[in-house]
PDB file of C-alpha atoms and ligand atoms in Angstrom:
ATOM      1  CA  MET A   1      89.834 119.599 109.358  1.00 60.00           C
ATOM      2  CA  LYS A   2      87.181 118.268 111.534  1.00 65.00           C
ATOM      3  CA  ASN A   3      87.219 115.123 114.021  1.00 86.00           C
ATOM      4  CA  CYS A   4      90.865 114.328 113.860  1.00 97.00           C
ATOM      5  CA  TRP A   5      92.657 111.754 115.568  1.00 98.00           C
ATOM      6  CA  TYR A   6      95.300 114.028 117.002  1.00 98.00           C
ATOM      7  CA  ASP A   7      92.456 116.670 118.177  1.00 98.00           C
ATOM      8  CA  GLY A   8      93.338 117.799 121.753  1.00 98.00           C
ATOM      9  CA  LYS A   9      96.622 115.579 121.911  1.00 98.00           C
ATOM     10  CA  THR A  10     100.061 116.786 123.734  1.00 98.00           C
ATOM     11  CA  VAL A  11     102.573 116.932 120.806  1.00 98.00           C
ATOM     12  CA  ILE A  12     106.085 117.539 121.002  1.00 98.00           C
ATOM     13  CA  VAL A  13     107.358 119.651 118.227  1.00 99.00           C
ATOM     14  CA  THR A  14     111.114 120.441 117.916  1.00 98.00           C
ATOM     15  CA  GLY A  15     112.008 123.371 115.818  1.00 98.00           C
ATOM     16  CA  ALA A  16     109.193 125.490 116.821  1.00 98.00           C
ATOM     17  CA  SER A  17     110.845 128.771 117.121  1.00 98.00           C
ATOM     18  CA  SER A  18     110.598 129.401 112.982  1.00 98.00           C
ATOM     19  CA  GLY A  19     109.054 128.186 109.863  1.00 98.00           C
ATOM     20  CA  ILE A  20     107.413 124.946 109.413  1.00 98.00           C
ATOM     21  CA  GLY A  21     107.454 123.663 113.097  1.00 98.00           C
ATOM     22  CA  LYS A  22     106.080 127.331 114.323  1.00 98.00           C
ATOM     23  CA  ASP A  23     103.307 127.224 111.927  1.00 98.00           C
ATOM     24  CA  ILE A  24     102.650 123.884 112.784  1.00 98.00           C
ATOM     25  CA  THR A  25     102.589 124.291 116.588  1.00 98.00           C
ATOM     26  CA  GLU A  26      99.874 127.255 115.734  1.00 98.00           C
ATOM     27  CA  LYS A  27      97.724 125.075 114.036  1.00 98.00           C
ATOM     28  CA  LEU A  28      97.589 122.144 116.181  1.00 98.00           C
ATOM     29  CA  ILE A  29      96.693 124.733 118.922  1.00 98.00           C
ATOM     30  CA  LYS A  30      94.427 127.256 117.178  1.00 98.00           C
ATOM     31  CA  GLU A  31      92.844 124.447 115.026  1.00 97.00           C
ATOM     32  CA  HIS A  32      93.138 120.673 116.968  1.00 98.00           C
ATOM     33  CA  ARG A  33      93.120 122.074 120.548  1.00 97.00           C
ATOM     34  CA  CYS A  34      96.269 120.517 121.231  1.00 98.00           C
ATOM     35  CA  ARG A  35      98.886 120.979 123.590  1.00 98.00           C
ATOM     36  CA  VAL A  36     102.293 121.676 122.273  1.00 98.00           C
ATOM     37  CA  ILE A  37     105.510 121.370 123.573  1.00 98.00           C
ATOM     38  CA  GLY A  38     108.153 123.378 121.437  1.00 98.00           C
ATOM     39  CA  ILE A  39     111.728 122.820 121.570  1.00 98.00           C
ATOM     40  CA  ALA A  40     114.095 124.997 119.939  1.00 98.00           C
ATOM     41  CA  ARG A  41     117.222 127.389 120.991  1.00 98.00           C
ATOM     42  CA  ASN A  42     115.667 130.990 120.482  1.00 98.00           C
ATOM     43  CA  GLU A  43     113.711 131.937 123.596  1.00 98.00           C
ATOM     44  CA  GLU A  44     112.950 135.134 121.906  1.00 98.00           C
ATOM     45  CA  ARG A  45     110.864 133.709 119.321  1.00 98.00           C
ATOM     46  CA  LEU A  46     109.278 130.854 121.304  1.00 98.00           C
ATOM     47  CA  LEU A  47     108.211 133.876 123.607  1.00 98.00           C
ATOM     48  CA  ALA A  48     106.817 135.959 120.976  1.00 98.00           C
ATOM     49  CA  LEU A  49     104.934 132.623 119.584  1.00 98.00           C
ATOM     50  CA  LYS A  50     103.399 132.131 123.105  1.00 98.00           C
ATOM     51  CA  LYS A  51     102.435 135.626 123.411  1.00 98.00           C
ATOM     52  CA  ALA A  52     100.926 135.683 119.713  1.00 98.00           C
ATOM     53  CA  LEU A  53      99.006 132.948 120.933  1.00 98.00           C
ATOM     54  CA  GLY A  54      96.765 135.279 123.104  1.00 97.00           C
ATOM     55  CA  VAL A  55      94.195 133.215 125.301  1.00 97.00           C
ATOM     56  CA  ARG A  56      95.235 129.811 124.190  1.00 98.00           C
ATOM     57  CA  SER A  57      98.739 130.425 125.079  1.00 98.00           C
ATOM     58  CA  ASP A  58      98.490 128.250 128.288  1.00 98.00           C
ATOM     59  CA  ARG A  59      98.536 125.181 125.586  1.00 98.00           C
ATOM     60  CA  PHE A  60     102.132 126.158 124.450  1.00 98.00           C
ATOM     61  CA  THR A  61     104.844 125.325 127.021  1.00 98.00           C
ATOM     62  CA  TYR A  62     108.438 125.635 125.506  1.00 98.00           C
ATOM     63  CA  TYR A  63     112.118 124.133 126.772  1.00 98.00           C
ATOM     64  CA  THR A  64     115.244 126.113 125.092  1.00 98.00           C
ATOM     65  CA  PHE A  65     118.085 123.297 124.239  1.00 98.00           C
ATOM     66  CA  ASP A  66     120.187 122.280 121.282  1.00 98.00           C
ATOM     67  CA  VAL A  67     118.465 119.100 119.853  1.00 98.00           C
ATOM     68  CA  SER A  68     121.789 117.858 118.688  1.00 98.00           C
ATOM     69  CA  VAL A  69     123.252 117.276 122.258  1.00 98.00           C
ATOM     70  CA  LYS A  70     122.481 113.474 123.644  1.00 98.00           C
ATOM     71  CA  GLU A  71     122.381 114.485 127.144  1.00 98.00           C
ATOM     72  CA  ASN A  72     119.767 117.432 126.597  1.00 98.00           C
ATOM     73  CA  TRP A  73     117.300 114.779 125.626  1.00 98.00           C
ATOM     74  CA  GLU A  74     117.952 112.531 128.475  1.00 98.00           C
ATOM     75  CA  ASP A  75     117.740 115.430 130.747  1.00 98.00           C
ATOM     76  CA  PHE A  76     114.356 116.125 128.930  1.00 98.00           C
ATOM     77  CA  ALA A  77     113.042 112.906 129.145  1.00 98.00           C
ATOM     78  CA  LYS A  78     113.564 113.072 132.906  1.00 98.00           C
ATOM     79  CA  ALA A  79     111.591 115.986 132.777  1.00 98.00           C
ATOM     80  CA  VAL A  80     108.620 114.536 130.707  1.00 98.00           C
ATOM     81  CA  LYS A  81     108.412 112.098 133.458  1.00 97.00           C
ATOM     82  CA  SER A  82     108.721 114.231 136.519  1.00 97.00           C
ATOM     83  CA  GLU A  83     106.366 116.468 135.292  1.00 96.00           C
ATOM     84  CA  ASN A  84     104.161 113.926 134.151  1.00 96.00           C
ATOM     85  CA  LEU A  85     104.009 115.689 130.656  1.00 97.00           C
ATOM     86  CA  LYS A  86     102.201 112.344 128.881  1.00 97.00           C
ATOM     87  CA  PRO A  87     102.967 113.410 125.323  1.00 98.00           C
ATOM     88  CA  ASP A  88     101.029 111.347 122.626  1.00 98.00           C
ATOM     89  CA  ILE A  89     102.893 112.707 119.457  1.00 98.00           C
ATOM     90  CA  LEU A  90     106.560 113.898 118.682  1.00 98.00           C
ATOM     91  CA  ILE A  91     107.108 116.051 115.446  1.00 99.00           C
ATOM     92  CA  ASN A  92     111.016 115.891 114.667  1.00 99.00           C
ATOM     93  CA  ASN A  93     111.483 119.122 112.719  1.00 98.00           C
ATOM     94  CA  ALA A  94     114.271 121.017 113.777  1.00 98.00           C
ATOM     95  CA  GLY A  95     116.931 121.214 110.766  1.00 98.00           C
ATOM     96  CA  ILE A  96     119.630 123.310 109.523  1.00 98.00           C
ATOM     97  CA  LEU A  97     120.392 123.510 105.518  1.00 96.00           C
ATOM     98  CA  PRO A  98     124.170 124.159 105.247  1.00 95.00           C
ATOM     99  CA  LYS A  99     125.258 126.412 102.626  1.00 93.00           C
ATOM    100  CA  PHE A 100     125.449 125.003  99.047  1.00 93.00           C
ATOM    101  CA  ASP A 101     128.993 123.880  98.437  1.00 95.00           C
ATOM    102  CA  ARG A 102     131.185 121.151  97.613  1.00 95.00           C
ATOM    103  CA  PHE A 103     132.095 118.272  99.410  1.00 97.00           C
ATOM    104  CA  LEU A 104     135.625 119.022 100.368  1.00 97.00           C
ATOM    105  CA  ASN A 105     134.977 122.795 101.102  1.00 96.00           C
ATOM    106  CA  TYR A 106     133.011 122.118 104.372  1.00 97.00           C
ATOM    107  CA  THR A 107     134.684 121.399 107.305  1.00 98.00           C
ATOM    108  CA  VAL A 108     134.504 118.471 109.288  1.00 98.00           C
ATOM    109  CA  ASP A 109     132.983 120.270 112.321  1.00 98.00           C
ATOM    110  CA  GLU A 110     130.579 121.695 109.537  1.00 98.00           C
ATOM    111  CA  LEU A 111     129.587 117.961 108.535  1.00 98.00           C
ATOM    112  CA  ASP A 112     129.555 116.631 111.974  1.00 98.00           C
ATOM    113  CA  LYS A 113     127.047 119.914 112.898  1.00 98.00           C
ATOM    114  CA  ALA A 114     124.674 119.057 109.848  1.00 98.00           C
ATOM    115  CA  MET A 115     124.264 115.474 110.806  1.00 98.00           C
ATOM    116  CA  HIS A 116     124.088 115.762 114.296  1.00 98.00           C
ATOM    117  CA  ILE A 117     121.225 118.297 114.293  1.00 98.00           C
ATOM    118  CA  ASN A 118     119.627 116.818 111.259  1.00 98.00           C
ATOM    119  CA  PHE A 119     120.000 113.161 111.941  1.00 98.00           C
ATOM    120  CA  TYR A 120     121.468 112.400 115.718  1.00 98.00           C
ATOM    121  CA  SER A 121     118.812 114.968 117.117  1.00 98.00           C
ATOM    122  CA  CYS A 122     116.058 112.553 115.703  1.00 98.00           C
ATOM    123  CA  LEU A 123     117.848 109.495 116.808  1.00 98.00           C
ATOM    124  CA  TYR A 124     118.228 110.920 120.383  1.00 98.00           C
ATOM    125  CA  SER A 125     114.673 112.245 120.668  1.00 98.00           C
ATOM    126  CA  MET A 126     113.132 108.809 119.637  1.00 98.00           C
ATOM    127  CA  ASN A 127     115.433 107.056 121.834  1.00 98.00           C
ATOM    128  CA  ALA A 128     114.620 109.013 124.833  1.00 98.00           C
ATOM    129  CA  LEU A 129     110.788 109.491 124.286  1.00 98.00           C
ATOM    130  CA  MET A 130     109.602 106.608 122.616  1.00 98.00           C
ATOM    131  CA  PRO A 131     109.002 104.402 125.644  1.00 98.00           C
ATOM    132  CA  VAL A 132     106.715 107.263 127.046  1.00 98.00           C
ATOM    133  CA  ILE A 133     104.849 107.867 123.541  1.00 98.00           C
ATOM    134  CA  LEU A 134     104.313 104.069 123.164  1.00 98.00           C
ATOM    135  CA  GLN A 135     101.877 104.394 126.352  1.00 98.00           C
ATOM    136  CA  SER A 136      99.566 106.437 124.663  1.00 98.00           C
ATOM    137  CA  ASP A 137      96.906 104.871 122.794  1.00 97.00           C
ATOM    138  CA  SER A 138      97.369 107.704 119.658  1.00 98.00           C
ATOM    139  CA  ALA A 139     101.097 107.084 119.691  1.00 98.00           C
ATOM    140  CA  ALA A 140     102.543 109.074 116.875  1.00 98.00           C
ATOM    141  CA  ILE A 141     105.971 109.907 115.692  1.00 98.00           C
ATOM    142  CA  VAL A 142     106.644 112.318 112.686  1.00 98.00           C
ATOM    143  CA  ASN A 143     109.826 112.968 110.961  1.00 98.00           C
ATOM    144  CA  ILE A 144     110.462 115.855 108.540  1.00 98.00           C
ATOM    145  CA  ALA A 145     112.966 114.875 106.046  1.00 98.00           C
ATOM    146  CA  SER A 146     113.320 116.364 102.912  1.00 98.00           C
ATOM    147  CA  SER A 147     113.280 115.764  98.974  1.00 97.00           C
ATOM    148  CA  ALA A 148     116.775 115.592  99.683  1.00 96.00           C
ATOM    149  CA  ALA A 149     116.518 112.229 100.991  1.00 97.00           C
ATOM    150  CA  LEU A 150     115.190 110.849  97.523  1.00 96.00           C
ATOM    151  CA  CYS A 151     117.300 112.278  95.426  1.00 94.00           C
ATOM    152  CA  SER A 152     120.719 114.031  95.825  1.00 92.00           C
ATOM    153  CA  LEU A 153     121.752 117.180  94.395  1.00 91.00           C
ATOM    154  CA  ALA A 154     125.035 118.742  93.973  1.00 94.00           C
ATOM    155  CA  GLY A 155     125.994 121.046  96.650  1.00 95.00           C
ATOM    156  CA  THR A 156     124.310 119.589  99.334  1.00 96.00           C
ATOM    157  CA  SER A 157     125.880 116.405 100.054  1.00 97.00           C
ATOM    158  CA  VAL A 158     125.792 116.291 103.899  1.00 98.00           C
ATOM    159  CA  TYR A 159     122.215 117.716 103.804  1.00 98.00           C
ATOM    160  CA  SER A 160     120.909 115.040 101.555  1.00 97.00           C
ATOM    161  CA  ALA A 161     123.142 112.621 103.625  1.00 98.00           C
ATOM    162  CA  SER A 162     121.417 113.377 106.941  1.00 98.00           C
ATOM    163  CA  LYS A 163     118.129 113.612 105.823  1.00 98.00           C
ATOM    164  CA  ALA A 164     118.365 110.121 103.727  1.00 98.00           C
ATOM    165  CA  ALA A 165     119.752 108.699 107.380  1.00 98.00           C
ATOM    166  CA  LEU A 166     116.697 110.070 108.579  1.00 98.00           C
ATOM    167  CA  LYS A 167     114.462 108.222 106.214  1.00 98.00           C
ATOM    168  CA  SER A 168     115.848 105.080 106.737  1.00 98.00           C
ATOM    169  CA  LEU A 169     115.963 105.108 110.398  1.00 98.00           C
ATOM    170  CA  THR A 170     111.837 106.266 110.004  1.00 98.00           C
ATOM    171  CA  ASP A 171     111.338 103.259 107.693  1.00 98.00           C
ATOM    172  CA  ALA A 172     112.932 100.433 109.925  1.00 98.00           C
ATOM    173  CA  VAL A 173     111.367 102.028 112.907  1.00 98.00           C
ATOM    174  CA  ARG A 174     107.946 102.004 111.742  1.00 98.00           C
ATOM    175  CA  GLU A 175     107.983  98.702 110.571  1.00 98.00           C
ATOM    176  CA  GLU A 176     109.317  97.289 114.067  1.00 98.00           C
ATOM    177  CA  TYR A 177     106.582  99.423 115.605  1.00 98.00           C
ATOM    178  CA  ARG A 178     103.772  99.255 113.264  1.00 96.00           C
ATOM    179  CA  ARG A 179     101.146  97.953 115.555  1.00 96.00           C
ATOM    180  CA  ASP A 180     101.961 100.411 118.443  1.00 96.00           C
ATOM    181  CA  CYS A 181     102.609 103.816 116.753  1.00 98.00           C
ATOM    182  CA  TYR A 182     101.874 105.878 113.614  1.00 98.00           C
ATOM    183  CA  ILE A 183     105.330 106.757 112.246  1.00 98.00           C
ATOM    184  CA  GLY A 184     105.330 108.960 109.226  1.00 98.00           C
ATOM    185  CA  LEU A 185     107.863 110.380 107.137  1.00 98.00           C
ATOM    186  CA  VAL A 186     107.469 113.907 105.458  1.00 98.00           C
ATOM    187  CA  CYS A 187     109.711 114.893 102.325  1.00 98.00           C
ATOM    188  CA  PRO A 188     108.910 118.674 101.845  1.00 98.00           C
ATOM    189  CA  GLY A 189     110.240 120.151  98.548  1.00 96.00           C
ATOM    190  CA  PHE A 190     111.501 124.054  98.914  1.00 94.00           C
ATOM    191  CA  THR A 191     109.155 125.946 101.099  1.00 96.00           C
ATOM    192  CA  LYS A 192     109.303 129.435 101.745  1.00 94.00           C
ATOM    193  CA  THR A 193     110.841 129.784 105.405  1.00 94.00           C
ATOM    194  CA  ASP A 194     114.076 131.533 106.861  1.00 91.00           C
ATOM    195  CA  ILE A 195     116.124 128.219 106.453  1.00 90.00           C
ATOM    196  CA  PHE A 196     117.644 129.815 103.310  1.00 81.00           C
ATOM    197  CA  ARG A 197     118.902 132.800 105.710  1.00 76.00           C
ATOM    198  CA  ASN A 198     122.608 131.486 105.579  1.00 72.00           C
ATOM    199  CA  GLN A 199     122.709 130.851 101.493  1.00 78.00           C
ATOM    200  CA  GLY A 200     123.690 134.449 101.091  1.00 70.00           C
ATOM    201  CA  ALA A 201     121.037 135.493  98.456  1.00 72.00           C
ATOM    202  CA  PRO A 202     120.049 139.159  99.241  1.00 74.00           C
ATOM    203  CA  VAL A 203     116.236 139.876  99.279  1.00 76.00           C
ATOM    204  CA  GLY A 204     115.326 140.815  96.278  1.00 77.00           C
ATOM    205  CA  SER A 205     117.954 139.146  94.183  1.00 78.00           C
ATOM    206  CA  THR A 206     117.417 136.763  91.255  1.00 78.00           C
ATOM    207  CA  ALA A 207     118.515 133.868  93.598  1.00 73.00           C
ATOM    208  CA  GLN A 208     116.118 135.005  96.161  1.00 77.00           C
ATOM    209  CA  LYS A 209     113.498 135.347  93.279  1.00 80.00           C
ATOM    210  CA  ALA A 210     114.115 131.961  91.857  1.00 79.00           C
ATOM    211  CA  MET A 211     114.282 130.276  95.431  1.00 79.00           C
ATOM    212  CA  ASP A 212     110.780 131.711  95.751  1.00 82.00           C
ATOM    213  CA  PHE A 213     109.271 130.878  92.555  1.00 86.00           C
ATOM    214  CA  ILE A 214     110.174 126.996  92.950  1.00 86.00           C
ATOM    215  CA  SER A 215     109.071 126.675  97.124  1.00 91.00           C
ATOM    216  CA  THR A 216     105.560 125.959  98.530  1.00 96.00           C
ATOM    217  CA  ASP A 217     104.307 128.760 100.883  1.00 96.00           C
ATOM    218  CA  CYS A 218     104.988 127.483 104.400  1.00 97.00           C
ATOM    219  CA  GLU A 219     101.154 127.443 105.556  1.00 98.00           C
ATOM    220  CA  ARG A 220     100.463 125.319 102.616  1.00 98.00           C
ATOM    221  CA  MET A 221     102.801 122.895 103.147  1.00 98.00           C
ATOM    222  CA  CYS A 222     101.652 122.683 106.976  1.00 98.00           C
ATOM    223  CA  ASN A 223      98.365 121.966 105.595  1.00 98.00           C
ATOM    224  CA  LEU A 224      99.642 119.131 103.754  1.00 98.00           C
ATOM    225  CA  ILE A 225     101.531 117.722 106.518  1.00 98.00           C
ATOM    226  CA  LEU A 226      98.763 118.029 109.252  1.00 98.00           C
ATOM    227  CA  LYS A 227      96.539 116.394 106.116  1.00 98.00           C
ATOM    228  CA  GLY A 228      98.710 113.499 105.620  1.00 98.00           C
ATOM    229  CA  MET A 229      99.022 113.155 109.637  1.00 98.00           C
ATOM    230  CA  LYS A 230      95.115 112.635 109.704  1.00 98.00           C
ATOM    231  CA  ASN A 231      95.144 110.015 107.567  1.00 98.00           C
ATOM    232  CA  LYS A 232      98.288 108.534 108.707  1.00 98.00           C
ATOM    233  CA  ARG A 233     100.414 108.369 105.643  1.00 98.00           C
ATOM    234  CA  ALA A 234     103.303 106.526 106.248  1.00 98.00           C
ATOM    235  CA  ASP A 235     105.518 108.430 103.195  1.00 97.00           C
ATOM    236  CA  MET A 236     104.380 112.078 102.267  1.00 98.00           C
ATOM    237  CA  VAL A 237     106.155 113.794  99.311  1.00 98.00           C
ATOM    238  CA  PHE A 238     104.984 117.519  99.126  1.00 98.00           C
ATOM    239  CA  GLY A 239     105.522 120.078  96.416  1.00 97.00           C
ATOM    240  CA  ALA A 240     106.117 119.861  92.814  1.00 95.00           C
ATOM    241  CA  ASP A 241     109.927 120.326  93.018  1.00 93.00           C
ATOM    242  CA  ALA A 242     109.791 117.368  95.703  1.00 96.00           C
ATOM    243  CA  HIS A 243     107.402 114.987  93.407  1.00 96.00           C
ATOM    244  CA  LEU A 244     109.746 115.355  90.332  1.00 93.00           C
ATOM    245  CA  MET A 245     112.813 114.580  92.407  1.00 93.00           C
ATOM    246  CA  SER A 246     111.174 111.655  93.844  1.00 95.00           C
ATOM    247  CA  VAL A 247     109.864 110.198  90.393  1.00 95.00           C
ATOM    248  CA  GLY A 248     112.712 111.251  88.397  1.00 94.00           C
ATOM    249  CA  ASN A 249     115.106 109.490  90.797  1.00 93.00           C
ATOM    250  CA  LYS A 250     113.238 106.425  90.867  1.00 93.00           C
ATOM    251  CA  LEU A 251     113.106 106.394  86.644  1.00 94.00           C
ATOM    252  CA  LEU A 252     116.256 107.787  85.798  1.00 93.00           C
ATOM    253  CA  GLY A 253     118.526 107.511  89.043  1.00 91.00           C
ATOM    254  CA  THR A 254     121.860 109.217  88.581  1.00 91.00           C
ATOM    255  CA  VAL A 255     120.585 110.918  85.329  1.00 92.00           C
ATOM    256  CA  CYS A 256     118.154 112.355  87.481  1.00 92.00           C
ATOM    257  CA  SER A 257     121.083 114.361  89.845  1.00 90.00           C
ATOM    258  CA  HIS A 258     122.840 115.033  86.218  1.00 91.00           C
ATOM    259  CA  ALA A 259     119.486 117.027  84.872  1.00 90.00           C
ATOM    260  CA  SER A 260     119.239 118.712  88.361  1.00 89.00           C
ATOM    261  CA  SER A 261     122.880 119.791  88.168  1.00 91.00           C
ATOM    262  CA  ALA A 262     122.539 121.068  84.561  1.00 89.00           C
ATOM    263  CA  VAL A 263     119.369 123.090  85.742  1.00 85.00           C
ATOM    264  CA  MET A 264     121.214 124.551  88.588  1.00 85.00           C
ATOM    265  CA  LYS A 265     124.468 125.444  86.448  1.00 84.00           C
ATOM    266  CA  ALA A 266     122.102 126.808  83.695  1.00 83.00           C
ATOM    267  CA  SER A 267     120.397 129.059  85.983  1.00 82.00           C
ATOM    268  CA  GLY A 268     123.892 131.090  86.681  1.00 80.00           C
ATOM    269  CA  LEU A 269     122.781 131.846  90.036  1.00 82.00           C
ATOM    270  CA  ASP A 270     125.684 132.770  92.381  1.00 82.00           C
ATOM    271  CA  LEU A 271     123.835 130.811  94.990  1.00 83.00           C
ATOM    272  CA  PHE A 272     125.590 127.481  93.162  1.00 87.00           C
ATOM    273  CA  ALA A 273     128.378 129.098  91.989  1.00 87.00           C
ATOM    274  CA  LYS A 274     130.983 127.278  94.225  1.00 89.00           C
ATOM    275  CA  VAL A 275     129.444 124.006  93.652  1.00 92.00           C
ATOM    276  CA  PHE A 276     130.466 124.213  90.145  1.00 89.00           C
ATOM    277  CA  LYS A 277     133.653 125.623  90.222  1.00 79.00           C
TER     278      LYS A 277
HETATM  279  N1  NAP B 301     112.329 124.863 104.130  1.00 71.05           N
HETATM  280  C1  NAP B 301     112.523 124.234 103.014  1.00 71.05           C
HETATM  281  O1  NAP B 301     112.829 124.181 101.853  1.00 71.05           O
HETATM  282  C2  NAP B 301     112.560 122.567 103.837  1.00 71.05           C
HETATM  283  C3  NAP B 301     112.766 121.824 102.616  1.00 71.05           C
HETATM  284  C4  NAP B 301     112.741 120.358 102.726  1.00 71.05           C
HETATM  285  C5  NAP B 301     112.859 120.409 104.294  1.00 71.05           C
HETATM  286  N2  NAP B 301     113.012 121.028 104.873  1.00 71.05           N
HETATM  287  C6  NAP B 301     112.781 120.585 106.738  1.00 71.05           C
HETATM  288  O2  NAP B 301     111.938 121.128 107.451  1.00 71.05           O
HETATM  289  C7  NAP B 301     112.359 121.470 108.583  1.00 71.05           C
HETATM  290  C8  NAP B 301     111.914 122.676 109.232  1.00 71.05           C
HETATM  291  O3  NAP B 301     112.858 124.039 108.345  1.00 71.05           O
HETATM  292  P1  NAP B 301     112.424 125.223 108.287  1.00 71.05           P
HETATM  293  O4  NAP B 301     112.418 125.406 106.751  1.00 71.05           O
HETATM  294  O5  NAP B 301     110.998 125.532 108.878  1.00 71.05           O
HETATM  295  O6  NAP B 301     113.389 126.070 108.786  1.00 71.05           O
HETATM  296  P2  NAP B 301     113.519 127.390 109.726  1.00 71.05           P
HETATM  297  O7  NAP B 301     112.775 128.242 109.509  1.00 71.05           O
HETATM  298  O8  NAP B 301     115.080 127.656 109.564  1.00 71.05           O
HETATM  299  O9  NAP B 301     113.564 126.438 111.448  1.00 71.05           O
HETATM  300  C9  NAP B 301     114.380 125.673 112.019  1.00 71.05           C
HETATM  301  C10 NAP B 301     113.967 125.336 113.050  1.00 71.05           C
HETATM  302  O10 NAP B 301     114.552 124.496 113.804  1.00 71.05           O
HETATM  303  C11 NAP B 301     115.362 124.697 114.838  1.00 71.05           C
HETATM  304  N3  NAP B 301     116.743 124.259 115.202  1.00 71.05           N
HETATM  305  C12 NAP B 301     117.793 124.560 114.389  1.00 71.05           C
HETATM  306  N4  NAP B 301     118.871 123.933 114.907  1.00 71.05           N
HETATM  307  C13 NAP B 301     118.351 123.526 116.243  1.00 71.05           C
HETATM  308  C14 NAP B 301     119.183 122.883 117.324  1.00 71.05           C
HETATM  309  N5  NAP B 301     120.700 122.717 117.113  1.00 71.05           N
HETATM  310  N6  NAP B 301     118.574 122.844 118.515  1.00 71.05           N
HETATM  311  C15 NAP B 301     117.250 123.186 118.521  1.00 71.05           C
HETATM  312  N7  NAP B 301     116.511 123.579 117.525  1.00 71.05           N
HETATM  313  C16 NAP B 301     117.091 123.774 116.237  1.00 71.05           C
HETATM  314  C17 NAP B 301     115.329 126.391 114.815  1.00 71.05           C
HETATM  315  O11 NAP B 301     115.106 127.117 116.143  1.00 71.05           O
HETATM  316  P3  NAP B 301     116.262 127.714 116.850  1.00 71.05           P
HETATM  317  O12 NAP B 301     117.357 128.324 115.854  1.00 71.05           O
HETATM  318  O13 NAP B 301     115.465 128.744 117.684  1.00 71.05           O
HETATM  319  O14 NAP B 301     117.151 126.752 117.469  1.00 71.05           O
HETATM  320  C18 NAP B 301     114.143 126.593 113.827  1.00 71.05           C
HETATM  321  O15 NAP B 301     112.890 126.469 114.976  1.00 71.05           O
HETATM  322  C19 NAP B 301     113.701 120.962 108.759  1.00 71.05           C
HETATM  323  O16 NAP B 301     114.019 119.743 109.305  1.00 71.05           O
HETATM  324  C20 NAP B 301     114.326 121.134 107.097  1.00 71.05           C
HETATM  325  O17 NAP B 301     115.363 120.547 106.709  1.00 71.05           O
HETATM  326  C21 NAP B 301     112.504 122.406 104.909  1.00 71.05           C
END
């Protein structure tokens, strides 16, 4: 990807220790000469990423904090100012996928946690960092939501709600700042990352194989995201499953959710067993 507007820019990436955030970080540094400020909690993995970047490792710095805590963003914004980091782009990528389950089987703490990590973290980061991002002549914010924001599936109530909230926030802020800042929303479908680690599907199980079958490769997903960013696309829906959910929901509304439930049920996978009990 040559001559791209974000070549050489300074980018903040949340969730840089794993999956999509890690791959995007590597690509921004290796292919676009960007400086990346990564954020996540697992220092071991961030350090491993820095080492793996070899001669380019000086282009990667990281901060370890929990993105769901408002005060952490206030402290980070102070550090950005005092260390004169001058970020151009913020990529809100950190997120979790709670175990597929029925709404009443989640505790309120679990629901709160998912909303805070997937939605409030982005609200806090945008509130804390937009003033400094807007000073850049390449100001940009990219929020990684999910196809779940476009069509809610049974078993994903809080995940879908958190991502739909992020979509609404992004759409409104984009409209308000359209002259000052590129604001993109990504709705990926299933992507091969460790996000499914808590779903209880052992490696090699039918459930794992089925998830792999419908999932897009992480590297391909990251290439699509970076290409979408290059073209300053506002809405980015990536992955065959995500397109199906997006179009299905537009055309069929709740019938699309019913059809998805029927497929999940018919699959007989343990993964969804509790959802349809
Ligand atoms: N994979 C998919 O199928 C898929 C589909 C649609 C959307 N997405 C979205 O894509 C994004 C990335 O997911 P992924 O698949 O790459 O998952 P992943 O491999 O599990 O990575 C998640 C990242 O988020 C970070 N994170 C989670 N909670 C955090 C917290 N409280 N504070 C700071 N960092 C936190 C993790 O870092 P630490 O653990 O080190 O803190 C990790 O770096 C998520 O927003 C997810 O919802 C994924």
